Coordinates of C-alpha atoms in Angstrom, one line a residue:
M19 CA -41.5 -28.7 43.3
T20 CA -38.1 -28.1 42.0
S21 CA -37.8 -29.0 38.3
A22 CA -34.8 -30.3 36.5
I23 CA -34.6 -27.0 34.6
E24 CA -34.4 -25.1 37.9
V25 CA -31.7 -27.3 39.1
S26 CA -29.6 -26.7 36.0
Q27 CA -30.0 -22.9 36.4
V28 CA -28.1 -22.9 39.8
A29 CA -25.4 -20.3 39.5
P30 CA -21.9 -21.8 38.8
V31 CA -19.3 -21.6 41.5
A32 CA -17.4 -18.4 41.1
R33 CA -13.9 -19.0 39.6
T34 CA -10.8 -17.1 40.8
F35 CA -8.6 -15.9 38.1
P36 CA -4.8 -16.1 38.2
L37 CA -4.4 -12.3 38.4
S38 CA -6.6 -12.1 41.5
Q39 CA -4.8 -15.1 43.1
A40 CA -1.6 -13.3 42.7
V41 CA -3.0 -10.1 44.2
E42 CA -4.3 -12.1 47.2
R43 CA -0.9 -13.6 47.8
C44 CA 1.0 -10.3 47.5
V45 CA -1.3 -8.2 49.8
V46 CA 0.2 -9.3 53.1
P47 CA 3.9 -9.1 52.1
L48 CA 3.4 -5.7 50.4
L49 CA 1.7 -4.4 53.5
L50 CA 4.5 -5.7 55.7
I51 CA 7.2 -4.2 53.5
A52 CA 5.3 -0.9 53.4
G53 CA 5.0 -0.7 57.1
W54 CA 8.6 -1.7 57.6
E55 CA 9.7 1.1 55.2
V56 CA 7.7 3.7 56.9
F57 CA 8.9 2.6 60.4
A58 CA 12.5 2.5 59.3
R59 CA 12.4 6.0 57.8
S60 CA 10.6 7.4 60.8
G61 CA 13.9 7.8 62.7
Y62 CA 12.7 5.8 65.7
L63 CA 15.8 3.6 65.3
P64 CA 19.1 4.4 63.6
P65 CA 19.2 3.2 60.0
A66 CA 22.3 1.1 60.8
L67 CA 20.2 -0.9 63.3
L68 CA 17.1 -1.2 61.2
P69 CA 17.8 -0.8 57.5
A70 CA 14.9 0.1 55.3
P71 CA 13.6 -2.5 52.8
S72 CA 15.1 -0.4 50.0
A73 CA 18.6 -0.6 51.6
V74 CA 18.2 -4.4 52.2
L75 CA 17.1 -4.8 48.6
H76 CA 20.2 -2.9 47.4
A77 CA 22.5 -5.2 49.5
L78 CA 20.7 -8.2 48.2
G79 CA 21.1 -7.0 44.6
D80 CA 24.8 -6.5 45.1
W81 CA 25.2 -9.8 46.7
V82 CA 23.5 -11.5 43.8
F83 CA 24.8 -9.4 40.8
G84 CA 27.8 -7.6 42.2
F85 CA 27.0 -4.3 40.6
D86 CA 28.8 -1.9 43.1
E87 CA 30.6 -4.1 45.6
T88 CA 28.9 -2.6 48.6
T89 CA 28.7 -6.1 50.2
Q90 CA 32.5 -6.3 49.8
T91 CA 33.8 -9.9 49.7
Y92 CA 30.3 -11.2 49.2
S93 CA 29.5 -9.1 46.2
G94 CA 28.2 -11.3 43.4
H95 CA 28.6 -14.5 45.3
W96 CA 25.0 -15.1 46.3
T97 CA 24.7 -18.1 43.9
R98 CA 27.7 -19.8 45.5
D99 CA 26.4 -19.3 49.0
A100 CA 22.9 -20.4 48.1
L101 CA 24.1 -23.6 46.4
A102 CA 26.4 -24.4 49.4
S103 CA 23.3 -24.1 51.8
A104 CA 21.0 -26.0 49.4
L105 CA 23.5 -28.9 49.1
R106 CA 23.4 -29.3 52.9
V107 CA 19.6 -28.9 53.2
F108 CA 18.8 -31.4 50.5
G109 CA 21.5 -33.8 51.5
G110 CA 20.2 -33.9 55.1
F111 CA 16.6 -33.8 54.0
A112 CA 17.0 -36.7 51.6
L113 CA 18.7 -38.8 54.2
A114 CA 16.1 -37.9 56.9
S115 CA 13.2 -38.6 54.5
A116 CA 14.5 -42.0 53.5
L117 CA 15.2 -43.2 57.0
G118 CA 12.2 -41.5 58.6
I119 CA 9.7 -43.1 56.1
L120 CA 11.4 -46.5 56.5
A121 CA 11.4 -46.3 60.3
G122 CA 7.9 -44.8 60.5
V123 CA 6.4 -47.5 58.3
A124 CA 8.1 -50.2 60.3
I125 CA 6.9 -48.9 63.6
G126 CA 3.4 -48.2 62.4
W127 CA 3.1 -51.6 60.7
S128 CA 4.9 -54.0 63.1
R129 CA 4.4 -54.4 66.8
V130 CA 7.9 -55.8 67.1
F131 CA 9.4 -52.6 65.7
E132 CA 7.1 -50.5 67.7
K133 CA 8.3 -52.1 71.0
T134 CA 12.0 -52.2 70.2
L135 CA 12.6 -49.1 68.1
E136 CA 10.1 -46.5 69.1
P137 CA 11.2 -46.0 72.8
T138 CA 14.7 -45.2 71.8
L139 CA 13.7 -42.7 69.0
Q140 CA 11.1 -41.0 71.4
M141 CA 13.9 -40.5 73.9
L142 CA 16.1 -39.0 71.3
R143 CA 13.4 -36.8 69.8
P144 CA 13.2 -34.2 72.6
I145 CA 16.9 -33.5 72.4
P146 CA 17.4 -30.2 70.5
P147 CA 19.4 -30.7 67.4
V148 CA 21.7 -27.7 68.3
S149 CA 22.8 -29.6 71.4
W150 CA 24.5 -32.1 69.1
I151 CA 26.8 -29.5 67.6
P152 CA 29.8 -30.3 69.9
L153 CA 29.6 -34.0 69.1
A154 CA 29.0 -33.4 65.5
I155 CA 32.1 -31.3 65.2
I156 CA 34.1 -33.9 67.2
W157 CA 32.8 -36.7 65.0
F158 CA 32.9 -35.1 61.6
G159 CA 35.2 -32.0 61.9
I160 CA 34.5 -28.6 60.3
A161 CA 33.0 -29.3 57.0
N162 CA 29.7 -30.3 55.3
K163 CA 29.3 -33.5 57.3
P164 CA 28.4 -31.9 60.7
A165 CA 26.0 -29.5 58.9
I166 CA 24.3 -32.3 57.0
F167 CA 24.1 -34.3 60.3
L168 CA 22.4 -31.5 62.1
V169 CA 19.9 -30.9 59.2
F170 CA 19.2 -34.7 59.2
L171 CA 18.4 -34.5 63.0
G172 CA 16.1 -31.6 62.4
A173 CA 14.2 -33.2 59.5
F174 CA 14.1 -36.8 60.6
F175 CA 11.6 -36.7 63.5
P176 CA 8.8 -34.7 61.7
V177 CA 9.0 -37.3 58.9
L178 CA 9.1 -40.2 61.4
M179 CA 6.1 -39.0 63.5
N180 CA 3.9 -38.2 60.6
T181 CA 4.7 -41.5 58.9
I182 CA 3.8 -43.4 62.0
H183 CA 0.6 -41.5 62.4
G184 CA -0.3 -42.1 58.7
V185 CA 0.3 -45.8 58.9
K186 CA -1.6 -46.3 62.2
T187 CA -4.6 -44.3 61.1
V188 CA -5.2 -46.2 57.9
D189 CA -8.8 -47.3 57.6
H190 CA -8.9 -50.9 58.9
N191 CA -11.7 -51.8 56.7
L192 CA -9.4 -51.3 53.7
V193 CA -6.9 -53.7 55.3
R194 CA -9.6 -56.2 56.1
A195 CA -11.0 -56.0 52.6
G196 CA -7.5 -56.6 51.1
A197 CA -6.9 -59.6 53.5
M198 CA -10.2 -61.1 52.6
M199 CA -9.3 -60.9 48.9
G200 CA -6.1 -62.9 49.7
A201 CA -3.5 -60.2 49.7
T202 CA -0.2 -61.1 51.5
G203 CA 1.2 -58.9 54.2
R204 CA 3.6 -57.3 51.8
Q205 CA 0.8 -56.6 49.3
L206 CA -1.3 -55.0 52.0
L207 CA 1.6 -52.8 53.1
T208 CA 2.7 -51.7 49.6
G209 CA -0.8 -51.6 48.0
I210 CA -3.0 -50.3 50.7
V211 CA -1.3 -49.0 53.8
F212 CA 1.5 -47.0 52.3
P213 CA -0.6 -45.3 49.7
A214 CA -3.2 -44.4 52.3
A215 CA -0.5 -43.0 54.6
L216 CA 0.9 -40.7 51.9
P217 CA -1.0 -37.6 52.8
S218 CA 0.4 -37.8 56.3
I219 CA 3.8 -38.6 55.1
F220 CA 3.8 -35.5 52.8
S221 CA 2.7 -33.4 55.7
G222 CA 5.8 -34.5 57.6
L223 CA 8.0 -33.9 54.6
R224 CA 6.8 -30.3 54.3
I225 CA 7.5 -29.7 58.0
A226 CA 10.9 -31.3 57.6
I227 CA 12.0 -29.2 54.7
G228 CA 11.3 -26.1 56.8
S229 CA 13.2 -27.5 59.7
A230 CA 16.1 -28.4 57.4
W231 CA 16.4 -24.8 56.3
M232 CA 16.3 -23.6 59.9
L233 CA 18.9 -26.1 61.0
T234 CA 21.3 -25.5 58.1
V235 CA 21.6 -21.8 59.2
T236 CA 22.5 -22.9 62.7
A237 CA 25.0 -25.4 61.5
E238 CA 26.6 -22.9 59.1
M239 CA 27.1 -20.4 62.0
V240 CA 29.3 -22.8 63.8
A241 CA 30.4 -25.8 61.8
V242 CA 31.3 -24.4 58.3
K243 CA 32.5 -21.3 56.7
S244 CA 30.3 -21.0 53.6
G245 CA 26.6 -20.7 52.8
L246 CA 23.8 -18.3 53.6
G247 CA 24.0 -18.9 57.4
Y248 CA 27.6 -18.2 57.5
V249 CA 27.1 -15.0 55.6
L250 CA 24.4 -14.0 58.0
W251 CA 26.5 -14.6 61.1
D252 CA 29.7 -13.0 59.6
S253 CA 27.7 -9.9 58.6
Y254 CA 26.3 -9.6 62.1
Y255 CA 30.0 -9.4 63.4
F256 CA 30.6 -6.5 61.1
L257 CA 27.3 -4.8 61.8
R258 CA 26.0 -5.1 58.3
Y259 CA 22.4 -5.6 59.3
D260 CA 21.3 -5.0 55.7
L261 CA 23.2 -8.1 54.6
V262 CA 21.9 -10.0 57.7
L263 CA 18.3 -9.2 56.6
A264 CA 19.2 -10.0 53.0
A265 CA 20.4 -13.5 54.2
M266 CA 17.2 -14.0 56.1
I267 CA 15.1 -13.0 53.1
S268 CA 17.2 -15.4 50.9
I269 CA 16.6 -18.3 53.3
G270 CA 12.9 -17.5 53.5
L271 CA 12.5 -17.4 49.7
L272 CA 14.5 -20.6 49.1
G273 CA 12.5 -22.4 51.9
Y274 CA 9.3 -21.2 50.2
L275 CA 10.5 -22.4 46.8
S276 CA 11.4 -25.8 48.4
D277 CA 7.9 -26.1 49.8
L278 CA 6.4 -25.2 46.5
G279 CA 8.5 -28.0 44.9
L280 CA 7.1 -30.5 47.5
K281 CA 3.6 -29.3 46.9
A282 CA 4.0 -29.8 43.2
V283 CA 5.2 -33.4 43.8
M284 CA 2.4 -33.9 46.3
A285 CA -0.2 -32.7 43.8
R286 CA 0.9 -35.2 41.2
V287 CA 1.2 -38.1 43.7
L288 CA -2.0 -37.3 45.6
H289 CA -3.9 -36.0 42.5
W290 CA -7.3 -36.9 44.1
Q291 CA -6.7 -34.2 46.7
S292 CA -7.3 -31.2 44.5
A293 CA -8.6 -28.9 47.2
T294 CA -6.3 -27.0 49.4
T295 CA -8.7 -25.5 51.9
V296 CA -11.9 -26.6 53.7
Q297 CA -13.9 -24.5 51.2
G298 CA -12.4 -26.5 48.4
R299 CA -10.7 -23.7 46.6
A300 CA -7.8 -24.8 44.4
G301 CA -4.6 -22.9 44.2

C-alpha cells in the first residue's frame, strides 16, 4: 500500500532555468544563420545576389546607427522608418480589433446580426486585401490612409472569425446557470460570454498582428514613400539585397516584439492559463 510518506517523496517536476530557456530559443535561429553564412560564402551564388549574414548585419547596423553611410540615404534613419511602419500597423490593427470584436460578439450573440451581417462579411472575407489597393489609392490618395485601410482589411477578419467562434462555443451550462440566477441578457453577455470568449479573441488578435505587419509592407510598396516596406522595395530597385534582407529582418523582429506584447497582455488578462504547451511548461 502506498503510504503518505511515499507520496510525499515523489520527485518534483523538473524546472527549466532562464538560461536554458534562452538557449532553447536561440538554437534554431543560430543554426539557420550559420547555415546561411556557410552557403553564402561557398560561392554557389554571387555575393550581390545572396549577401552573407555578416554583410546584412553591417547594412542593418549602418541603417540603424549610420556609422559609415554604406546604406546611403537610409543611413541612420531606421528609427524613422520603423516608426512610420509601426504607426500604420497599430493604427490599422487597433481599428480592426475594435470593429472585429464588436461585430464578432454581435454575430455570435444575436441571431438577427448573424442573419443580416454575417453573409456580407463572409463574401468580403475571401477578397485578398491587396486587390483593394487601386480603390484605396483612389479613395484615400497616396499617404497613410490607404496603408492603414489595407492593414485594417488584413487584420479585421482574423479577429472577427475568432471572436464569433469564441462566443458561439461558450459553455451553455454557464449561460443557463447565469440565467437561472436572474442575470439579464446584458449581464450574461458582459459577465459570462465575453470573458469566456477571450482566449479565442486573443488568438485572433495574435493572428491579426502578424497579418497587419505583412499588409503594411505591401501597402508601403505602392501607396506611400516611407517605412520599412518602402525601404525594402526601393532597395530592390537598386540591387541592394543586403538592405532588402535587413528590412525583412527588421519587420520580423518588430512583428515578434508585437506578438510578445500581446502575449504579455494575454497573460495578465487570462492569468488562469499559465501553461503554454500541452505538457504544461511555462515560458
